[in-house]
Coordinates of C-alpha atoms and ligand atoms in Angstrom, one line a residue:
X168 CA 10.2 9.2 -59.8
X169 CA 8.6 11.5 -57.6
X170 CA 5.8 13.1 -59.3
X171 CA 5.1 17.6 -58.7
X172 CA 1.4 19.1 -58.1
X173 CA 0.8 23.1 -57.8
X174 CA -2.3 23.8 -55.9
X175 CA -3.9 26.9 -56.4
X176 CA -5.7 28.0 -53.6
X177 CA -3.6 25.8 -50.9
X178 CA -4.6 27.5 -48.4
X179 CA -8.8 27.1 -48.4
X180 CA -10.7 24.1 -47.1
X181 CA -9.9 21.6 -50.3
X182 CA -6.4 23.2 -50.8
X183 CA -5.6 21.7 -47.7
X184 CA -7.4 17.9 -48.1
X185 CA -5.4 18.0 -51.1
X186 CA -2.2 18.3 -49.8
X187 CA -2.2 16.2 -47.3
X188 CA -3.7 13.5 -49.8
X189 CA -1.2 14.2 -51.7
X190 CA 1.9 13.9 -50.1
X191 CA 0.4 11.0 -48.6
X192 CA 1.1 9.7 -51.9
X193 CA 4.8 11.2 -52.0
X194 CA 4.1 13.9 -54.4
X195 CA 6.1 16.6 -54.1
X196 CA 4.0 19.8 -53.5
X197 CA 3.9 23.4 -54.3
X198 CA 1.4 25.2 -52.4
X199 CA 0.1 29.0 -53.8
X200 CA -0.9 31.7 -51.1
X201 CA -1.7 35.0 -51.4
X202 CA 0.3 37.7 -49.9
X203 CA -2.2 38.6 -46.6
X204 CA -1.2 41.1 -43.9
X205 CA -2.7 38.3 -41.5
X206 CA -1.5 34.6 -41.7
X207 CA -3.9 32.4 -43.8
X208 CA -2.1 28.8 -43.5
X209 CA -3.6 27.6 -40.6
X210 CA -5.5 24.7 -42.0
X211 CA -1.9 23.7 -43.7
X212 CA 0.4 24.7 -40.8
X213 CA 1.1 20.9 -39.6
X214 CA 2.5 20.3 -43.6
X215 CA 5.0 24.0 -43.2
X216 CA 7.8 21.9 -42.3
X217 CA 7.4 19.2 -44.3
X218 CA 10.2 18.5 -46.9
X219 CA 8.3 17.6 -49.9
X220 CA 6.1 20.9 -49.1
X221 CA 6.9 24.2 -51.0
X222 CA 4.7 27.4 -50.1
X223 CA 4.8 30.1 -52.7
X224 CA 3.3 33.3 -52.5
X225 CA 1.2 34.1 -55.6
X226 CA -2.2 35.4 -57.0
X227 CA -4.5 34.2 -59.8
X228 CA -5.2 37.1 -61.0
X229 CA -1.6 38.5 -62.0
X230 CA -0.6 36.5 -64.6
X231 CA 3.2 37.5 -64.2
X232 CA 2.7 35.6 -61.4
X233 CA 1.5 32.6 -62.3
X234 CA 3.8 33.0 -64.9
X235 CA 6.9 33.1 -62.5
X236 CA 5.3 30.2 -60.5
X237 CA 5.1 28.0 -63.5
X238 CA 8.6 29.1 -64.9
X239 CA 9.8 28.1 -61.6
X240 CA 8.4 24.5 -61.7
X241 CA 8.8 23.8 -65.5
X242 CA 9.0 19.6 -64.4
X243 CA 5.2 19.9 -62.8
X244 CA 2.9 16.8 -63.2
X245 CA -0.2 18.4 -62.3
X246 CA -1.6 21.6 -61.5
X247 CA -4.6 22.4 -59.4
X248 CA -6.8 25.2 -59.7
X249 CA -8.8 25.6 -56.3
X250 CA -8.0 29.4 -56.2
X251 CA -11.6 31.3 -56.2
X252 CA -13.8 33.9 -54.4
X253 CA -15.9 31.0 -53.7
X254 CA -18.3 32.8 -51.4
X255 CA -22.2 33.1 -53.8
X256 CA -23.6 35.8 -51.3
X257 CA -20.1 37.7 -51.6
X258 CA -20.2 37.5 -55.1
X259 CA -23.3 39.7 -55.6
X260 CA -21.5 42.6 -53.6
X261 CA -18.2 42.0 -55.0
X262 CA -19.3 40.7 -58.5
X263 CA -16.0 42.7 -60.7
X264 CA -13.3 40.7 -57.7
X265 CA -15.3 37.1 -57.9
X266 CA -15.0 37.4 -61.9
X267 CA -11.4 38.2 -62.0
X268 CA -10.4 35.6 -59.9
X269 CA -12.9 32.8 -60.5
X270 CA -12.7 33.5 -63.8
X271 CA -10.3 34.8 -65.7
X272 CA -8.0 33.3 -62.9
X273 CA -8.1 30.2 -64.9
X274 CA -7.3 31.5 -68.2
X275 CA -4.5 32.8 -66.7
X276 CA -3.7 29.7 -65.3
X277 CA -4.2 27.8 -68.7
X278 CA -2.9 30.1 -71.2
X279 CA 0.0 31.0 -69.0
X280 CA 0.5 26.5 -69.4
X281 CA 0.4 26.7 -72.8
X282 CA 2.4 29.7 -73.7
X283 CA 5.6 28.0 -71.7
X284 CA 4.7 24.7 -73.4
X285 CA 4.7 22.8 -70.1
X286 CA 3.6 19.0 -70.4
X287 CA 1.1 18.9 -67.3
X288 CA -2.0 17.8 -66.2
X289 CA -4.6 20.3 -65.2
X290 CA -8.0 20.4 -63.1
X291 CA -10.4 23.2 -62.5
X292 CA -12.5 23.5 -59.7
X293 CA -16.2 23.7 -61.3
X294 CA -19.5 23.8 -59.1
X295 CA -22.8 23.1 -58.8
X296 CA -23.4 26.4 -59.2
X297 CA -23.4 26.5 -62.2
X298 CA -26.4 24.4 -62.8
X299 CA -28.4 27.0 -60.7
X300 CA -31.5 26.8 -61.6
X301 CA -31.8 23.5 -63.8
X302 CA -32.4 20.3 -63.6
X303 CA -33.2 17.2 -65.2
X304 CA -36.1 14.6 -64.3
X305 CA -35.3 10.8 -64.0
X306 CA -37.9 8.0 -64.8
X307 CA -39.5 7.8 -61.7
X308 CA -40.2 11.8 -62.1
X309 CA -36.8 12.8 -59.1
X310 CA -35.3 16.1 -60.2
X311 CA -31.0 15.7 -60.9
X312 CA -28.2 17.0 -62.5
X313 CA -25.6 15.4 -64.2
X314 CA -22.7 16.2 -67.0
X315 CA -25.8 16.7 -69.6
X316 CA -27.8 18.9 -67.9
X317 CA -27.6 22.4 -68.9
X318 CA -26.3 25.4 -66.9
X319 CA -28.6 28.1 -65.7
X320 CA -26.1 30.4 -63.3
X321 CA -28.0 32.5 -60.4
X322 CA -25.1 34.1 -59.2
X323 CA -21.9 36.3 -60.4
X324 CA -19.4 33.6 -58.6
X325 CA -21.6 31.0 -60.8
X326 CA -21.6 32.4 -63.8
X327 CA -17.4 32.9 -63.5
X328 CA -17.2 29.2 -62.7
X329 CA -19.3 28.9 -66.1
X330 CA -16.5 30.7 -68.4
X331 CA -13.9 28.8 -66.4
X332 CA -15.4 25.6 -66.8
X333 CA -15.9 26.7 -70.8
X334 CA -12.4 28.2 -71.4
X335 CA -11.3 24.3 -69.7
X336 CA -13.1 22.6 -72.6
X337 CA -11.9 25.0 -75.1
X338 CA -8.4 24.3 -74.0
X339 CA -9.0 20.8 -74.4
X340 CA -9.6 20.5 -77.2
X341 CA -8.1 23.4 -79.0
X342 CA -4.7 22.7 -77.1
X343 CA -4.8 19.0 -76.5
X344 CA -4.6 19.5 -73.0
X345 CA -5.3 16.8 -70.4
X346 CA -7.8 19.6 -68.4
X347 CA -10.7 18.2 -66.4
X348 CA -13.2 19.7 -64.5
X349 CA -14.8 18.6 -61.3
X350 CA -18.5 19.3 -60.8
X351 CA -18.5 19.4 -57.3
X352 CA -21.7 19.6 -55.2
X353 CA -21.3 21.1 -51.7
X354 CA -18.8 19.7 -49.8
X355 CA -18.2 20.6 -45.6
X356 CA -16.7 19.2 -43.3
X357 CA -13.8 20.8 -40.0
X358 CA -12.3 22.9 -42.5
X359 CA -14.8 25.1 -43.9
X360 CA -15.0 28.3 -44.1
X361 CA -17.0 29.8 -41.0
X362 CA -19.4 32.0 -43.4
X363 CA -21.0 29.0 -44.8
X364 CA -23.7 27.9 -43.8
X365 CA -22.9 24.9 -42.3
X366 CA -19.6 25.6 -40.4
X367 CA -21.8 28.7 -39.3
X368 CA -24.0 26.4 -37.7
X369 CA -22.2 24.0 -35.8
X370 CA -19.8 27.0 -34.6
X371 CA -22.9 28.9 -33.1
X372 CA -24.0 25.7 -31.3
X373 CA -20.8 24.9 -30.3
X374 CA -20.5 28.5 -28.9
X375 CA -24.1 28.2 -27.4
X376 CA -23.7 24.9 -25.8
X377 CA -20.3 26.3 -24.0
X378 CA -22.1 29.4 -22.7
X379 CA -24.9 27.1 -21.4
X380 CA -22.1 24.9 -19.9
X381 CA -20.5 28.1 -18.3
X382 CA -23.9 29.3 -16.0
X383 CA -24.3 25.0 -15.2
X384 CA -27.3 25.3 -17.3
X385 CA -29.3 23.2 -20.1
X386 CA -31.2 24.0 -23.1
X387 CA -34.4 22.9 -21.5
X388 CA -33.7 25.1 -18.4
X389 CA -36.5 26.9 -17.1
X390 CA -33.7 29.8 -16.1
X391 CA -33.9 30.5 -20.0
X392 CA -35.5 33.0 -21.9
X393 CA -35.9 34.3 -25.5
X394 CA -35.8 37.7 -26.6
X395 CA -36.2 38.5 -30.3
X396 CA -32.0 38.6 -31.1
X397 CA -31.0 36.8 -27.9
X398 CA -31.3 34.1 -24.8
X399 CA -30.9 34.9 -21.6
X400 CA -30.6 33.8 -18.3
X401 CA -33.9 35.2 -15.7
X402 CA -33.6 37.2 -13.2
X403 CA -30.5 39.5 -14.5
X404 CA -30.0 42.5 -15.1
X405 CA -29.8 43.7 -18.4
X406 CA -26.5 45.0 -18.4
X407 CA -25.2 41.9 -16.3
X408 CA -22.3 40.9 -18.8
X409 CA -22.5 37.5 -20.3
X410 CA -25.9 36.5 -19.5
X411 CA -27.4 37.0 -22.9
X412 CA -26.2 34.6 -25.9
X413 CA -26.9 36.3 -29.4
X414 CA -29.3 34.1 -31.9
X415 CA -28.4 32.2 -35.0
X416 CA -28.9 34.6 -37.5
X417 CA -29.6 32.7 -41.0
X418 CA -31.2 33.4 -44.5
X419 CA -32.9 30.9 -46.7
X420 CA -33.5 27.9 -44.9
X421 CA -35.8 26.1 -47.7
X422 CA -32.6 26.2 -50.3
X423 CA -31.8 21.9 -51.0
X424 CA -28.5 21.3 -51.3
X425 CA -26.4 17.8 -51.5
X426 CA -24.0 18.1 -48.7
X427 CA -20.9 15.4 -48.6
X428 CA -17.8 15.7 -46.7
X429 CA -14.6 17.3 -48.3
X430 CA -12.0 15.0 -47.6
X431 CA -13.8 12.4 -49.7
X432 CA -14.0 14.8 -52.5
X433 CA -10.5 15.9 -53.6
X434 CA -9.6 12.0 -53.5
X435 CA -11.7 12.3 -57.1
X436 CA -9.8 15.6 -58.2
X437 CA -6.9 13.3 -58.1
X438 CA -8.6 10.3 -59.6
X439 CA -9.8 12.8 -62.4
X440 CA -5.5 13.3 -63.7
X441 CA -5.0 9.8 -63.2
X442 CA -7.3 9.5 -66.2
X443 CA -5.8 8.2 -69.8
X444 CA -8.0 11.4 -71.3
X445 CA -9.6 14.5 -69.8
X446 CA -12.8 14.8 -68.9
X447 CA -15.7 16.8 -66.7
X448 CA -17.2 14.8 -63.5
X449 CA -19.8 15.7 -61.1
X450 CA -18.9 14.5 -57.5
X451 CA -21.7 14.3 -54.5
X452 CA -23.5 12.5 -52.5
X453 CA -26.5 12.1 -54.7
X454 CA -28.6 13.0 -51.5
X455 CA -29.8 16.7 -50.6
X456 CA -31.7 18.1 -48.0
X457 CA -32.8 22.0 -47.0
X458 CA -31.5 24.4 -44.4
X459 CA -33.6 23.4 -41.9
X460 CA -33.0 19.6 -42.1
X461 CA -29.6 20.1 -41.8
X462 CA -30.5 22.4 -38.5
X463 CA -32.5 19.3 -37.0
X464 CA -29.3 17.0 -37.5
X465 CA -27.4 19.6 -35.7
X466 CA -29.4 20.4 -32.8
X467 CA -30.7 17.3 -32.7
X468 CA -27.2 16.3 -31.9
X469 CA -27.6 18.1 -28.7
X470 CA -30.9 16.6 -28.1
X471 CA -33.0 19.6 -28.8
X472 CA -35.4 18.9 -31.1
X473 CA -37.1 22.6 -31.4
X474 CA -34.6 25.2 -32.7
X475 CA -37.2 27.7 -33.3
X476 CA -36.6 30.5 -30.7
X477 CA -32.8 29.6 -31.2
X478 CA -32.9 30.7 -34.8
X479 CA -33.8 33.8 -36.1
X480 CA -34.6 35.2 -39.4
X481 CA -32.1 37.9 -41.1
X482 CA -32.8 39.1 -44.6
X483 CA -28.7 40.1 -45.0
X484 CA -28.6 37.2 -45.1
X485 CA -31.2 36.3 -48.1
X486 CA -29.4 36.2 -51.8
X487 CA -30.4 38.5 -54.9
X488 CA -31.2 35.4 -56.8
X489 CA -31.2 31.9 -54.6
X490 CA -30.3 28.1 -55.9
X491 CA -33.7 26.2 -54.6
X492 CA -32.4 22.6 -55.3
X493 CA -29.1 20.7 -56.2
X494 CA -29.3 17.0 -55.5
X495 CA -26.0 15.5 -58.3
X496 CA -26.0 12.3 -59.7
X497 CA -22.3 10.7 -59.7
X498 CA -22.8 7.5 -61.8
X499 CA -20.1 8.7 -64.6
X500 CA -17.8 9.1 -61.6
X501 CA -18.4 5.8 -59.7
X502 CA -18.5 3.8 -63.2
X503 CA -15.3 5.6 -64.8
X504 CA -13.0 6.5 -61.8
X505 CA -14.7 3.9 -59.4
X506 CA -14.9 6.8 -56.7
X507 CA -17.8 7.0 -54.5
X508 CA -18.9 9.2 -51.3
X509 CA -17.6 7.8 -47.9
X510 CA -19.5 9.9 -45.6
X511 CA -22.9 10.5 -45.6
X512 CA -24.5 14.1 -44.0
X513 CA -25.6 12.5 -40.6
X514 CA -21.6 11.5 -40.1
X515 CA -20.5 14.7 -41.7
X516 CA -23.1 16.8 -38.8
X517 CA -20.9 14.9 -36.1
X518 CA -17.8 15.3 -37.5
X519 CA -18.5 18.9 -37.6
X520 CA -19.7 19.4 -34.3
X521 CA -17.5 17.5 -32.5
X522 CA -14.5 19.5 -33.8
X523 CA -16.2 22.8 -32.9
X524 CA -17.3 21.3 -29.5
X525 CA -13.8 20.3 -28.4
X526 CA -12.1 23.5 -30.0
X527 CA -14.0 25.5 -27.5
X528 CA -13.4 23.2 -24.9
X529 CA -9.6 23.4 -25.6
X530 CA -10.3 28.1 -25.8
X531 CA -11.5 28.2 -22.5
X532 CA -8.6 30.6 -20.5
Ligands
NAP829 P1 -12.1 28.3 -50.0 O1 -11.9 27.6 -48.7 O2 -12.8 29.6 -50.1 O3 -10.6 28.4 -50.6 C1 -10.4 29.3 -51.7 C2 -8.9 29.4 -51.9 O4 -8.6 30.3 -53.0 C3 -8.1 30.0 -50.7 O5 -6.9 29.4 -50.5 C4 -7.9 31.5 -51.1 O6 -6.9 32.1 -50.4 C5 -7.6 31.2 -52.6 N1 -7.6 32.5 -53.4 C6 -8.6 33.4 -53.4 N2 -8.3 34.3 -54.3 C7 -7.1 34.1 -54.8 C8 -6.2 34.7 -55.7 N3 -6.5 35.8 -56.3 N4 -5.0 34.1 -56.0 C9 -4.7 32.9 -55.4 N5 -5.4 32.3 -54.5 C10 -6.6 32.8 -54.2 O7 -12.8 27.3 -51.1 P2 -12.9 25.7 -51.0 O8 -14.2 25.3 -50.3 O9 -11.7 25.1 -50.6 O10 -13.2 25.4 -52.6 C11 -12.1 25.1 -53.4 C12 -12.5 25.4 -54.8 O11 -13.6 24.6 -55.2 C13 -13.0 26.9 -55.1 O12 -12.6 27.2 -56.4 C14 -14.5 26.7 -55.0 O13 -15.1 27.8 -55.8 C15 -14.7 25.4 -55.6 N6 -15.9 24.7 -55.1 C16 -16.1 24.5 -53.8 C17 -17.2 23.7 -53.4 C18 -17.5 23.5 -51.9 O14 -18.6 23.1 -51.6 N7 -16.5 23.7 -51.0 C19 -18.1 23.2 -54.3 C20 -17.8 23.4 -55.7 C21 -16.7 24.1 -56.1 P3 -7.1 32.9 -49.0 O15 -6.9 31.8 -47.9 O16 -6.0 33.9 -49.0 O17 -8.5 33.5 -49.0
G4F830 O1 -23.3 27.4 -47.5 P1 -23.6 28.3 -48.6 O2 -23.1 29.7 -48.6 O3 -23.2 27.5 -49.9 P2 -23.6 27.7 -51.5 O4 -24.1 29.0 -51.7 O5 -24.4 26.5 -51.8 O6 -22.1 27.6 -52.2 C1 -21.2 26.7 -51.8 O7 -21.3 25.5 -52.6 C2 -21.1 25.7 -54.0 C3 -21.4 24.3 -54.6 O8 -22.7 24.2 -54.9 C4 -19.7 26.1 -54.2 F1 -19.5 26.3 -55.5 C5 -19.5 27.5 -53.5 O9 -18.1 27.9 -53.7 C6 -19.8 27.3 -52.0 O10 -18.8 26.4 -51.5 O11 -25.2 28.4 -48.7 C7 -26.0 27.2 -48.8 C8 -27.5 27.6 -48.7 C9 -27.8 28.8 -49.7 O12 -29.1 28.5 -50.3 C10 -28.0 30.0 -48.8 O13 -28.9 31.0 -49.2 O14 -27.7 28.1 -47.4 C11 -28.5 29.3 -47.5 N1 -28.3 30.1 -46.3 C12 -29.2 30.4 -45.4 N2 -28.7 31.2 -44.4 C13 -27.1 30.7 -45.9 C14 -27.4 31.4 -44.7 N3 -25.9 30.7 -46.4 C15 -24.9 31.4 -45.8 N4 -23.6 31.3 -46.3 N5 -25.1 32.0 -44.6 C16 -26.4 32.1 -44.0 O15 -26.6 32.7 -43.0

């Protein structure tokens, strides 16, 4: 029989690798949006007309709502909760929003289950965040995290993932549920979210490398000049429009963190239900690497190989509290759901820059 996921959140970056790895596998899917006075399905508008796709509009943090939405769907086989303002920087200037929906989102989601008695399986979208600043220290003296080391949250949006990921356990086993929780390390890739840091990357060199492309130019140009927020092209005036490209403005660029791409990752958020009993996984690469390493895999794409008067420092951009280091180790999920990272970050650069690059190829006028 054809088997019925919700997706909370159907319209971000994993929302949308789900559904399309799910109806690969002929589930029938409802997808939740929230009402927006702009349209927010463009990462799922190929799957619109698709019959065994269902969009719904709904919101977390109304529980009639989810209510309604579940009421609607009594027969569901599994429910996703990727709904969340998953932003950490946004969460310290919109700290009251991020809880209600990244928190108590999920109790809705859950109590709202177990009220209606419906017989479903559930999975919560819990971070690396949460382990903020923790870790624990292998044999050989490498700093990890795993499913045993302790939670330290820097953040608002991490410490709402915290009471989400508890209230999941405490449903477990207070209700019986089958409700797992994914510990998933960062994970990029064509659909992220441009504020991140590394979509915000490989846009701004895509954009860069198509204004150099526009005045027949090259990075190593001797036409080209750096002011303190800008390059330019010599010998024009200064109100000459178009001849000045604005920097990349970025924060922190010594934070670590264990990059993977995300279409590999919501193949274990399915693998996690297919489980006989619930249970908390962390997914990653098991690999991390800072800011600036990432920024020499990008640019180094390209071929340049000094970024430095691309690149300029902007302390909006700094955190109240920073994560300095996340590097997972995934052994429970590779031994117990046999799922393991297909793409490493050098692939996962590419990936992302060649989409960017060809979009902007395909907006010229
Ligand atoms: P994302 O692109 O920001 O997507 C978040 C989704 O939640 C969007 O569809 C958003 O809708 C929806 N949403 C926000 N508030 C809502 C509300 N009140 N009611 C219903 N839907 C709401 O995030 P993502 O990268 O796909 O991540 C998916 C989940 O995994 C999130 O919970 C995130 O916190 C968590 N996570 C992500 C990572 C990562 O590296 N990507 C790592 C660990 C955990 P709009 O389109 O309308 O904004
Ligand atoms: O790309 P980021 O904003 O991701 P962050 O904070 O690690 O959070 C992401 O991963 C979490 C899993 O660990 C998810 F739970 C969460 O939902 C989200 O998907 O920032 C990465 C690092 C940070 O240390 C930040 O301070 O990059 C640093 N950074 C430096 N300049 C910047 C910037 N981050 C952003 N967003 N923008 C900058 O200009």
């Amino acid at each position: 029989m054809q088997r019925k996921a919700i997706v909370f959140g159907v319209t971000g970056q994993d929302g949308s690798h789900l559904t399309d790895l799910l109806l690969s596998k002929d589930y029938k899917v409802v997808g939740v949006a929230r009402r927006c006075s702009v349209d927010t399905t463009e990462r799922i508008k190929d799957r619109m007309g698709c019959p065994h796709f269902h969009l719904v509009h709904g919101d977390i943090t109304d529980v009639h709502s989810v209510i309604g939405i579940l009421k609607e769907n009594e027969d569901v086989d599994e429910v996703y909760n990727l709904a969340a303002q998953s932003h950490v920087g946004i969460s310290f200037k919109q700290p009251g929003l991020t809880w209600d929906i990244t928190g108590k989102g999920c109790l809705n989601i859950l109590q709202s289950i177990v009220d209606l008695g419906i017989q479903c399986k559930f999975y919560q979208a819990s971070s690396s965040e949460m382990f903020g600043d923790s870790y624990s220290v292998d044999e050989h003296g490498n700093k990890y995290q795993d499913e045993n080391t302790k939670f330290l949250p820097q953040s608002p949006y991490a410490i709402a993932k915290v009471a989400a990921h508890y209230i999941v356990r405490l449903f477990r086993e207070a209700y019986g549920l089958h409700a797992s929780a994914g510990i998933l390390f960062n994970h990029e890739g064509e659909r992220r979210g441009e504020n991140f840091v590394t979509r915000k990357i490989t846009k701004w060199i895509a954009g860069y490398q198509r204004w150099l492309e526009r005045f027949h130019t090259s990075h190593n140009d001797a036409a080209l000049a750096f002011g303190d927020n800008e390059v330019y092209l010599r010998g024009r005036l200064d109100n000459d429009e178009g001849f000045e490209y604005p920097k990349l403005r970025l924060g922190n660029l010594d934070a670590c963190r264990d990059w993977g791409y995300a279409g590999d990752y919501v193949e274990a958020m399915w693998a996690m239900l297919q489980q006989e009993y619930p249970d908390d996984y962390v997914i990653c690469t098991g690999k991390t690497h800072s800011v600036r390493e990432f920024l020499d895999y990008a640019f180094g794409y390209l071929g340049i190989s000094d970024w430095s008067n691309l690149v300029t420092i902007d302390p909006e951009f700094y955190r109240p509290a920073e994560v300095d280091y996340l590097c997972g180790n995934a052994s429970k999920a590779k031994n117990r759901l046999g799922w393991v990272p297909k793409h490493g970050l050098e692939e996962l650069v590419q990936t992302m820059l060649e989409h960017d690059l060809d979009e902007n190829l395909q907006n010229i006028p």
